[in-house]
XYZ file of C-alpha atoms in Angstrom:
731
model
C 30.526 165.088 61.733
C 30.905 164.360 65.503
C 29.316 165.853 68.536
C 29.585 164.155 71.884
C 26.198 164.400 73.619
C 25.672 164.449 77.410
C 22.106 163.658 77.962
C 21.442 166.587 80.241
C 20.514 165.685 83.777
C 19.507 162.141 83.313
C 19.519 159.783 86.291
C 18.655 156.230 85.834
C 16.660 155.324 88.925
C 15.525 151.816 88.110
C 12.047 150.871 89.352
C 11.839 148.210 92.101
C 9.977 145.868 89.847
C 10.925 144.426 86.541
C 10.239 146.292 83.345
C 6.547 145.883 82.465
C 5.152 144.540 79.263
C 4.855 146.963 76.573
C 7.097 149.418 78.299
C 10.230 150.843 76.771
C 11.787 152.399 73.673
C 14.419 149.739 72.559
C 17.577 150.019 70.599
C 17.086 148.052 67.362
C 20.569 146.471 67.610
C 19.716 144.952 70.914
C 16.189 143.629 70.142
C 17.249 140.179 69.374
C 18.887 139.611 72.712
C 16.647 141.725 74.899
C 12.990 141.727 73.673
C 12.566 139.633 70.487
C 11.162 136.512 72.252
C 8.446 138.654 74.024
C 7.642 140.408 70.823
C 7.118 136.984 69.020
C 4.871 135.946 71.825
C 2.722 139.040 71.303
C 2.291 138.109 67.665
C 5.245 139.484 65.664
C 5.789 137.554 62.443
C 9.032 139.127 61.333
C 12.582 137.930 62.079
C 15.021 140.275 64.029
C 16.925 140.805 60.803
C 13.896 142.039 59.106
C 13.688 144.792 61.561
C 17.394 145.707 61.809
C 20.299 144.479 59.684
C 23.303 145.877 57.989
C 23.513 143.118 55.429
C 19.981 143.120 53.978
C 17.076 145.472 53.362
C 15.020 145.825 56.591
C 12.548 148.045 58.274
C 15.158 150.449 59.696
C 16.071 151.458 56.014
C 12.493 152.881 55.644
C 12.355 154.842 58.932
C 13.525 158.365 58.639
C 14.205 161.301 61.026
C 13.222 164.949 60.034
C 15.893 167.451 61.023
C 16.455 171.134 60.538
C 19.525 172.713 58.952
C 21.761 174.087 61.560
C 24.696 173.406 63.955
C 23.127 170.257 65.210
C 21.790 168.898 61.997
C 21.336 165.395 63.184
C 18.997 166.199 65.998
C 15.506 165.115 64.692
C 12.248 166.810 65.592
C 9.856 164.284 64.015
C 9.843 160.868 62.348
C 8.774 159.710 58.761
C 8.994 156.627 56.639
C 9.507 155.806 52.983
C 6.326 154.370 51.247
C 7.589 154.102 47.665
C 10.889 153.296 45.893
C 10.817 156.890 44.566
C 11.744 158.642 47.792
C 8.095 159.301 48.813
C 7.909 159.933 52.567
C 4.859 159.982 54.907
C 4.840 161.912 58.150
C 2.569 164.086 60.156
C 1.015 167.370 58.853
C 1.894 169.160 62.104
C 5.569 168.306 61.548
C 5.833 170.211 58.406
C 3.055 172.718 58.809
C 5.417 175.679 59.140
C 6.569 174.899 55.514
C 3.064 174.752 54.231
C 2.276 178.122 55.994
C 5.399 179.527 54.349
C 4.164 178.456 50.783
C 0.680 179.933 51.658
C -0.608 183.400 50.571
C -4.083 184.853 50.910
C -4.526 184.231 47.262
C -3.205 180.630 47.342
C -3.993 179.305 50.786
C -2.599 175.773 51.069
C -3.520 175.667 54.789
C -7.192 176.056 53.745
C -7.322 174.051 50.588
C -4.457 171.614 50.924
C -1.222 171.199 49.026
C -1.607 168.709 46.165
C 1.203 168.375 43.645
C 0.021 166.688 40.489
C 3.479 166.296 38.905
C 7.133 166.337 40.000
C 7.511 169.990 38.774
C 4.921 171.135 41.386
C 6.812 169.583 44.355
C 8.197 172.513 46.317
C 11.509 172.658 48.026
C 11.233 172.787 51.887
C 14.300 175.089 52.552
C 16.135 174.195 55.719
C 14.491 170.816 56.061
C 16.632 167.664 55.828
C 16.121 163.954 56.629
C 18.453 161.391 58.065
C 18.458 157.647 57.315
C 20.285 155.156 59.631
C 23.019 153.080 57.927
C 24.117 151.327 61.061
C 24.257 151.476 64.894
C 26.976 150.158 66.988
C 28.018 149.966 70.646
C 31.339 151.872 70.910
C 31.670 152.144 74.581
C 35.214 150.709 74.726
C 36.516 153.009 71.923
C 34.978 156.154 73.421
C 36.130 155.310 76.989
C 39.612 154.100 76.002
C 42.257 155.916 78.141
C 39.860 157.429 80.569
C 40.853 155.384 83.544
C 41.703 157.518 86.474
C 40.514 160.802 84.638
C 37.864 163.136 85.811
C 36.178 166.473 85.175
C 37.447 168.431 82.249
C 40.231 165.913 81.481
C 37.764 162.990 81.184
C 35.556 165.077 78.941
C 38.476 166.034 76.723
C 39.458 162.407 76.365
C 35.933 161.411 75.417
C 35.921 164.139 72.738
C 39.217 163.101 71.477
C 38.228 159.457 71.162
C 34.936 160.483 69.376
C 36.626 162.673 66.977
C 39.103 159.853 66.056
C 36.232 157.549 65.546
C 34.335 160.000 63.413
C 37.286 160.382 61.189
C 37.642 156.718 60.654
C 33.836 156.103 59.928
C 33.074 159.046 57.650
C 36.379 159.944 55.971
C 35.860 159.675 52.146
C 32.179 158.760 52.524
C 29.135 160.869 52.309
C 28.034 159.883 55.792
C 27.436 161.601 59.112
C 28.132 160.216 62.501
C 26.734 160.751 66.126
C 27.816 159.256 69.349
C 25.380 159.344 72.216
C 25.654 158.261 75.740
C 23.344 155.918 77.533
C 22.805 155.233 81.235
C 24.449 158.424 82.434
C 27.644 157.979 80.315
C 28.099 154.286 81.279
C 27.491 153.278 77.677
C 27.978 154.867 74.283
C 26.346 154.142 70.901
C 27.389 155.226 67.497
C 24.753 156.032 64.779
C 25.941 156.484 61.175
C 23.473 158.333 58.805
C 22.955 159.388 55.316
C 21.766 163.001 55.415
C 19.610 164.184 52.595
C 19.435 168.015 52.004
C 16.924 168.147 49.074
C 13.413 167.535 50.455
C 10.293 168.795 48.732
C 6.618 169.168 49.568
C 4.300 166.669 47.700
C 0.930 166.597 49.309
C -0.892 167.665 52.478
C -4.673 167.948 53.229
C -6.285 171.131 54.271
C -6.373 172.131 58.029
C -9.990 171.080 58.185
C -8.793 167.550 57.776
C -5.222 167.593 59.055
C -6.031 169.693 62.223
C -9.729 168.647 62.685
C -10.517 169.209 66.234
C -7.700 171.795 66.516
C -6.604 172.879 69.948
C -9.825 171.620 71.533
C -9.035 167.907 70.744
C -5.354 168.125 71.213
C -3.764 165.464 73.446
C -7.422 163.942 73.841
C -9.721 161.193 72.711
C -11.907 160.500 70.796
C -9.867 161.910 67.914
C -10.732 162.393 64.187
C -7.591 164.172 62.980
C -6.138 163.246 59.574
C -2.538 164.334 60.551
C -0.604 163.321 57.633
C 1.534 164.822 54.787
C 3.922 163.595 52.036
C 7.395 164.659 51.115
C 9.940 163.467 48.622
C 13.646 163.074 48.928
C 15.777 164.049 45.917
C 19.478 163.038 45.180
C 22.022 163.280 42.427
C 22.179 160.958 39.393
C 24.287 158.576 41.413
C 21.522 158.146 43.995
C 23.703 160.044 46.590
C 22.667 163.020 48.828
C 23.170 166.456 47.420
C 21.894 169.842 48.059
C 19.008 171.255 45.945
C 19.689 171.052 42.292
C 17.365 171.269 39.357
C 19.108 168.078 37.991
C 18.337 166.068 41.197
C 16.024 163.044 40.851
C 13.943 161.100 43.372
C 15.797 158.812 45.770
C 15.832 155.121 44.872
C 15.120 153.637 48.296
C 16.684 150.398 49.431
C 13.389 149.492 51.321
C 9.948 151.126 51.875
C 6.866 150.206 53.902
C 4.060 148.198 52.274
C 0.603 149.264 53.207
C -2.109 146.919 54.571
C -5.927 147.466 54.084
C -6.839 144.860 56.637
C -6.938 147.377 59.370
C -6.394 146.525 63.169
C -8.617 145.018 65.819
C -8.306 145.007 69.552
C -5.225 143.140 71.003
C -3.480 143.034 67.617
C 0.281 143.414 67.731
C 1.491 146.930 66.918
C 5.036 148.276 66.601
C 6.092 151.955 66.392
C 9.391 152.776 64.751
C 10.821 156.382 64.927
C 13.185 158.769 66.590
C 11.850 159.651 70.084
C 13.535 162.790 71.440
C 13.987 162.317 75.180
C 12.545 160.944 78.373
C 13.348 161.040 81.957
C 12.146 157.587 83.024
C 14.664 157.407 85.900
C 14.942 160.944 87.193
C 15.085 160.945 91.103
C 12.234 162.144 93.256
C 13.810 165.613 94.041
C 14.496 166.167 90.362
C 10.958 165.257 89.330
C 9.488 167.406 92.113
C 11.341 170.474 90.860
C 10.196 169.930 87.325
C 6.530 169.301 88.237
C 5.957 171.637 91.027
C 8.088 174.610 89.921
C 9.313 174.415 86.242
C 6.154 173.065 84.652
C 3.920 175.181 86.814
C 5.725 178.423 85.769
C 5.644 177.412 82.105
C 1.942 176.636 82.095
C 1.166 179.988 83.624
C 3.324 181.783 81.040
C 2.061 179.934 78.050
C -1.511 180.192 79.369
C -1.295 183.988 79.163
C 0.203 183.932 75.532
C -2.674 181.653 74.415
C -5.287 183.970 76.043
C -3.853 187.075 74.228
C -3.569 185.204 70.901
C -7.166 183.755 71.102
C -8.631 187.169 72.047
C -6.838 189.001 69.184
C -7.659 186.282 66.595
C -11.419 186.433 67.579
C -11.417 190.108 66.960
C -9.508 189.758 63.654
C -9.945 186.306 61.946
C -7.313 187.343 59.297
C -4.617 186.717 61.911
C -5.491 183.060 61.909
C -3.371 182.263 58.774
C -0.470 184.167 60.111
C -0.501 182.761 63.592
C -1.740 179.294 63.191
C 1.617 177.529 63.482
C 2.619 179.638 66.431
C -0.534 179.119 68.411
C -0.298 175.416 67.711
C 3.241 175.288 68.942
C 2.429 177.240 72.163
C -0.522 175.142 72.914
C 1.109 171.844 72.339
C 3.694 172.255 75.081
C 1.144 173.963 77.380
C -1.193 171.031 77.294
C 1.708 168.616 77.593
C 2.966 170.302 80.745
C -0.416 170.351 82.259
C -0.892 166.672 81.571
C 2.566 165.960 83.161
C 1.615 167.745 86.274
C -1.709 165.928 86.586
C -0.245 162.593 85.635
C 2.562 162.598 88.196
C 0.289 163.779 90.948
C -2.271 160.994 89.900
C 0.370 158.239 90.017
C 1.900 159.733 93.218
C 5.035 159.203 91.363
C 7.256 161.475 93.428
C 6.476 159.443 96.573
C 6.942 156.242 94.706
C 10.360 157.325 93.609
C 11.321 158.241 97.179
C 10.498 154.691 98.229
C 12.702 153.416 95.422
C 15.541 155.595 96.561
C 15.139 154.281 100.101
C 15.484 150.670 98.653
C 18.591 151.731 96.790
C 20.051 153.150 99.902
C 19.296 149.999 101.921
C 21.041 147.911 99.335
C 24.073 150.114 99.425
C 24.258 149.960 103.260
C 24.113 146.167 103.306
C 27.634 145.885 101.882
C 30.814 147.695 103.101
C 32.203 147.683 99.619
C 29.020 149.158 98.144
C 28.899 151.755 101.077
C 32.310 152.934 100.275
C 31.571 153.387 96.606
C 27.924 154.504 96.646
C 27.153 155.461 100.194
C 26.782 159.232 99.849
C 26.069 159.549 96.226
C 22.245 159.902 96.432
C 22.528 162.644 99.067
C 25.413 164.353 97.247
C 23.180 164.591 94.134
C 20.234 165.964 96.207
C 22.565 168.815 97.482
C 23.855 169.722 94.044
C 20.338 169.644 92.715
C 19.120 172.202 95.323
C 21.559 174.751 93.608
C 20.842 173.430 90.042
C 17.174 173.561 90.203
C 17.250 177.327 90.950
C 19.119 177.811 87.652
C 16.860 175.450 85.706
C 13.921 177.527 86.793
C 15.712 180.671 85.848
C 16.578 179.167 82.484
C 12.841 178.469 81.961
C 11.848 181.960 82.845
C 14.525 183.384 80.498
C 13.383 181.095 77.595
C 9.566 181.451 78.102
C 9.039 185.024 79.313
C 12.435 186.477 78.206
C 13.935 185.404 74.931
C 10.750 183.849 73.562
C 8.357 186.045 75.487
C 7.486 188.312 72.624
C 8.484 187.818 69.097
C 10.259 191.219 68.916
C 12.911 190.144 71.383
C 14.613 187.418 69.321
C 14.143 189.495 66.145
C 16.166 192.245 67.766
C 18.752 189.860 68.909
C 19.576 189.228 65.219
C 20.988 192.702 64.970
C 23.644 192.212 67.565
C 26.156 190.954 65.006
C 25.704 194.094 62.901
C 26.132 196.452 65.841
C 29.314 194.448 66.754
C 30.762 194.996 63.375
C 30.502 198.820 63.811
C 31.443 199.001 67.428
C 34.168 196.417 67.430
C 37.819 197.197 68.084
C 39.001 195.524 64.766
C 37.861 196.857 61.412
C 35.413 194.734 59.503
C 35.464 194.594 55.734
C 32.774 196.609 53.973
C 31.683 193.497 52.105
C 31.089 191.745 55.211
C 29.064 194.608 56.690
C 26.953 194.876 53.548
C 26.351 191.243 53.520
C 25.066 191.254 56.991
C 22.891 194.274 56.228
C 21.387 192.382 53.217
C 20.669 189.335 55.467
C 18.879 191.712 58.041
C 16.875 193.297 55.146
C 15.512 189.806 54.143
C 14.906 188.949 57.784
C 13.051 192.182 58.429
C 10.661 191.823 55.427
C 10.005 188.262 56.454
C 9.365 189.296 60.128
C 6.962 192.103 59.466
C 5.060 189.945 56.856
C 3.883 187.649 59.780
C 3.896 190.022 62.777
C 1.156 191.739 64.602
C 2.101 194.939 66.506
C -0.679 194.753 69.059
C -0.376 190.976 69.776
C 3.282 191.325 70.347
C 2.883 194.363 72.552
C 0.337 192.836 74.809
C 2.483 189.635 74.983
C 5.555 191.693 75.741
C 3.664 193.528 78.485
C 2.503 190.392 80.198
C 5.819 188.503 79.805
C 7.649 191.496 81.340
C 5.480 191.061 84.411
C 6.011 187.365 84.517
C 9.773 187.617 84.235
C 9.831 190.521 86.796
C 7.708 188.686 89.443
C 8.904 185.118 88.841
C 12.733 185.618 88.600
C 14.722 186.126 91.724
C 16.306 189.631 91.878
C 19.847 188.456 90.899
C 18.401 187.393 87.499
C 16.780 190.722 86.801
C 18.230 193.147 84.123
C 19.357 196.649 85.032
C 17.449 198.050 82.204
C 14.280 196.243 83.261
C 14.607 197.548 86.894
C 15.209 201.178 85.793
C 12.231 201.082 83.342
C 9.918 199.528 85.953
C 10.944 202.259 88.446
C 10.600 205.098 85.867
C 7.040 203.981 85.094
C 6.045 203.231 88.638
C 5.235 199.610 87.690
C 2.769 200.651 85.087
C 3.705 197.955 82.488
C 0.840 198.951 80.102
C 2.296 202.501 79.679
C 5.814 201.115 79.671
C 5.050 198.652 76.761
C 3.039 201.312 74.818
C 5.938 203.826 75.002
C 8.677 201.204 74.175
C 6.799 199.930 71.086
C 5.721 203.406 69.916
C 9.196 204.849 70.143
C 11.295 201.903 68.899
C 12.744 201.641 65.444
C 12.206 197.838 65.563
C 8.527 198.190 65.425
C 8.542 200.222 62.215
C 9.377 198.290 59.201
C 10.202 201.183 56.730
C 12.350 202.989 59.301
C 14.346 199.850 59.894
C 14.757 199.168 56.303
C 15.975 202.703 55.644
C 18.487 202.327 58.405
C 19.780 199.116 56.968
C 20.209 200.630 53.435
C 21.788 203.778 54.754
C 25.268 204.819 55.933
C 25.257 202.968 59.378
C 28.634 204.323 60.477
C 27.062 206.993 62.475
C 23.459 205.699 62.375
C 24.066 202.532 64.539
C 23.834 204.776 67.529
C 20.041 204.821 66.806
C 20.037 201.041 67.433
C 22.200 200.919 70.536
C 20.155 203.745 72.269
C 16.804 202.247 71.422
C 15.227 201.368 74.872
C 13.539 198.164 73.385
C 16.943 197.096 71.925
C 18.616 197.675 75.291
C 16.042 195.724 77.278
C 16.079 192.814 74.795
C 19.858 192.568 74.661
C 20.030 192.740 78.382
C 17.943 189.502 78.582
C 20.748 187.774 76.586
C 23.508 189.233 78.723
C 21.835 188.202 82.060
C 21.371 184.720 80.518
C 25.073 184.337 79.617
C 26.539 186.066 82.664
C 24.194 184.878 85.398
C 22.371 181.799 84.310
C 24.063 179.732 81.543
C 27.671 179.698 83.069
C 26.522 178.891 86.534
C 23.931 176.346 85.357
C 26.599 174.670 83.314
C 29.044 174.484 86.268
C 26.397 172.855 88.401
C 25.529 170.399 85.649
C 29.315 169.454 85.454
C 29.197 168.822 89.148
C 26.300 166.544 88.766
C 27.453 164.404 85.824
C 30.138 162.314 87.683
C 27.658 161.750 90.540
C 25.100 160.553 88.008
C 27.637 158.204 86.549
C 28.551 156.695 89.879
C 24.949 156.448 90.852
C 24.138 154.678 87.626
C 26.847 152.158 88.222
C 25.175 151.341 91.483
C 21.729 150.979 89.858
C 23.068 148.666 87.057
C 24.839 146.605 89.661
C 21.750 146.316 91.823
C 19.533 145.327 88.857
C 22.109 143.266 86.816
C 19.623 140.440 86.392
C 17.130 142.669 84.670
C 16.800 143.816 80.966
C 16.690 147.686 81.163
C 16.151 150.200 78.347
C 17.723 153.540 78.164
C 16.022 156.846 77.937
C 15.133 158.102 74.612
C 17.744 160.356 73.062
C 16.890 160.980 69.442
C 18.317 157.717 68.170
C 16.309 155.076 66.403
C 14.005 153.253 68.752
C 11.422 150.420 68.558
C 8.345 150.348 70.750
C 5.710 147.652 70.745
C 2.487 146.725 72.379
C -1.180 146.106 71.274
C -4.087 147.922 69.911
C -6.336 148.608 72.828
C -8.684 151.148 74.421
C -8.560 152.293 78.070
C -10.221 153.684 81.147
C -8.071 156.699 81.932
C -10.335 158.077 84.689
C -12.983 156.779 86.926
C -16.176 156.147 84.975
C -14.475 157.079 81.576
C -14.046 154.281 79.082
C -12.474 154.695 75.602
C -13.056 152.416 72.594
C -9.791 151.780 70.665
C -10.985 153.331 67.443
C -13.067 156.302 66.042
C -15.043 156.534 62.858
C -16.202 159.260 60.463
C -19.615 158.977 62.124
C -17.934 160.874 65.185
C -16.324 163.446 62.929
C -19.657 164.311 61.288
C -21.347 164.507 64.684
C -18.599 166.941 65.885
C -19.250 169.042 62.726
C -23.030 169.119 63.316
C -22.754 169.868 66.921
C -20.311 172.719 66.500
C -21.653 174.758 63.499
C -19.785 177.962 64.383
C -16.552 176.505 65.491
C -13.877 176.550 62.636
C -11.937 173.718 64.601
C -14.679 171.251 63.644
C -15.468 172.538 60.126
C -15.629 169.675 57.625
C -15.306 170.499 53.819
C -18.334 169.950 51.763
C -16.790 167.287 49.694
C -16.010 165.217 52.760
C -19.607 165.805 53.958
C -20.863 164.540 50.666
C -18.674 161.508 50.751
C -19.896 160.765 54.354
C -23.657 161.153 53.439
C -23.210 158.800 50.474
C -21.156 156.327 52.595
C -18.705 156.419 49.600
C -15.717 154.864 51.452
C -14.649 152.646 48.616
C -12.533 149.694 49.785
C -11.430 151.412 53.016
C -14.728 151.002 54.973
C -15.198 148.168 57.653
C -17.496 145.245 57.211
C -20.097 147.277 59.245
C -20.061 150.020 56.607
C -18.160 152.591 58.707
C -14.878 154.299 57.887
C -12.265 154.219 60.855
C -10.207 157.388 61.296
C -7.963 156.814 64.304
C -7.023 154.060 66.740
C -5.112 153.609 70.072
C -2.150 151.341 70.942
C -0.277 151.056 74.231
C 3.185 151.420 72.591
C 5.623 153.666 74.613
C 6.098 156.873 72.721
C 7.134 160.545 73.312
C 7.899 163.748 71.569
C 9.853 163.023 68.244
C 7.652 159.988 67.647
C 5.289 162.215 65.721
C 5.167 160.850 62.275
C 6.432 157.446 63.304
C 5.357 154.487 61.297
C 2.900 152.060 63.154
C 3.206 148.585 61.574
C 1.402 145.342 62.125
C 2.817 141.881 62.954
C 3.932 141.515 59.339
C 5.785 144.936 59.232
C 3.012 146.438 57.077
C 2.006 150.060 57.620
C -1.374 150.296 59.336
C -1.116 154.042 60.627
C 0.939 157.076 61.417
C 1.517 157.955 65.113
C 0.629 161.610 65.909
C -0.279 162.169 69.545
C -0.761 160.770 73.075
C -3.695 160.864 75.596
C -3.065 163.763 77.927
C -3.794 161.510 80.842
C -0.736 159.393 80.051
C 1.854 162.060 79.007
C 3.639 161.612 82.321
C 4.937 158.308 80.641
C 8.032 160.394 79.964
C 8.686 159.864 83.660
C 6.927 156.537 84.305
C 5.121 154.345 81.892
C 1.683 153.252 83.130
C 0.140 150.633 80.901
C -3.446 151.216 82.110
C -3.540 154.903 80.858
C -0.648 155.422 78.469
C -1.864 155.442 74.811
C -0.544 156.727 71.608
C -2.931 158.042 69.061
C -2.656 156.878 65.433
C -4.382 157.959 62.312
C -5.510 154.932 60.373
C -3.717 154.300 57.003
C -7.142 153.466 55.479
C -8.490 156.892 56.342
C -5.298 158.451 54.768
C -5.875 156.470 51.525
C -9.602 157.317 51.533
C -8.572 161.052 51.524
C -6.016 160.534 48.866
C -8.341 158.632 46.527
C -11.715 160.288 47.222
C -10.990 163.796 48.286
C -7.687 164.926 46.731
C -7.996 166.779 43.525
C -5.219 164.633 42.092
C -4.414 160.892 42.074
C -0.638 161.667 41.763
C 0.384 160.489 45.112
C -2.193 157.560 45.435
C -1.070 155.956 42.251
C 2.474 155.799 43.428
C 1.737 153.988 46.775
C 1.967 150.254 46.907
C -0.864 148.569 48.690
C -0.679 144.921 49.846
């Protein structure tokens, strides 16, 4: 498979100084030339080939990306790693929480009690979940850019696509492999990643939320942390050890390499390395781009999600039974909400926008010092600034559409799923009856699923508030006609408007909707198209396509060649420096040391936490479910029954901090010691340092890791089965 990726609006604005120690998410194929000497100086005991090689088993073989089935099935959302030769994977609980939620019922609540398989037959298929394993990575810049000299715009893009497709055919033809080409440094460099894609992934073990989400939303992005955020999956393959879709005859994958586990723990200043698939960063975004993100886009999204969270919390307090149904959704909403808040504060704290303006001034001075450079790069910075003035309007509109429109209330994207059926009956060309029936059956299944996890009143209130946010935040040209008419008809009374829309819509009544789907829809489809809630929801999509998406794409295309030219200038100006590209979902290596920090004046963080702190949180918050500790865990603590996992001082460590550079997508990443042994699983960052996506700051940027010894303690002492524990190889 081939898909050329343009990395959005990425500008590489290189800092005036050299890359700082511990900064960067490095390509494993370039470690030996770029950073290996520094890593050895910090304590690394491995050779470069033991980290990345195509000729021998190495760490890269054990590092996995979690991906979802879909059109872009190589885009990972979390990381994982093999910990046995039987395809056993360890990752974060929060990465696969939605699957555990799906398996759960009021009678068999895996979120409350944990998911513990005791034999292979009890491992449950995670439908739609796949994993990718890197086979090799290669710089293919020359191949991808072949024949592009003198081309620009659409012609340039077509040639890039053509070259990529040709390369993909060569690499994957006759092989069970997938290939992805990604650009670096604003399309000045291209890398190819070749993967095995495994489609049979099954749930093996996960602790209850009282362990895996201990501290809940209150502790998210914060320290001290006592969260056992881990889970285990298993990869299954055919009898030839090759990827295959789910089949009862599939067997566990025989891995080429897996991570060995160390019980020695970590101490301050120990070398630490993080291996995973970080999603994206904007380390080099220019000042005007960063200012728009922080002061406009993030500010709007924080307000919108804050209102959603307030509604959810209020309703869940009134009806505790909603917690099971909405746990994943509230976690997802809150996670981004806190991240964006942290980015705003972090950027302001670092005075980063002003710092980037100074860097841009230095670049312009360098350009002006040479007639040749002035001719090539003289106006590029100002040209980008002018284009971005237009682009930023559409970026903000896109955020409002996504947060308050499409995903404002759950009913909106659900209604959108009926558009295909409507088109079948209203289209000019006749559609086969079998196709119509198939689509109806698909929607019947989706309808049952939707209403099984939907609250009428939560969604109505959310719809009401999001309608206001969209109406007030969006410029008039992005308003929908249906919305305008409805607001005028109700005199701006959104409470009455939302009540009437929900009360009179077929989409809020499960049985009416199912009856419609199982009836003769030739004449009945009019019920759908004339439904006011349907009309408003579909109008969101139409406004997006006609007034936002196309225009935004056009401005992005104008920006891309400017970025490329600008990057050429930056690379030329900094040609004596070792630079790292922004994260883009490819395998990366980050490294640093285990260390605490002082993120704010008067605030000092020790580099680790213990079960003492966990028990204190439980005692001090007796009525808070976020800090509930199961009785068995309390008993183990009171007996100090830690087995071989406790420290010399008799305490059990739960989490620790490192200063490795991480971001979204690094959730579930392996954290290894100087010997390449697994010492923990990365799961979060300190909120004071989340602005590291825009500029790494060694003093405050910390990633949070659950100690592998705590994980093993839970598996051996708490889990009802030794099934997983017995399989893991401990050094």
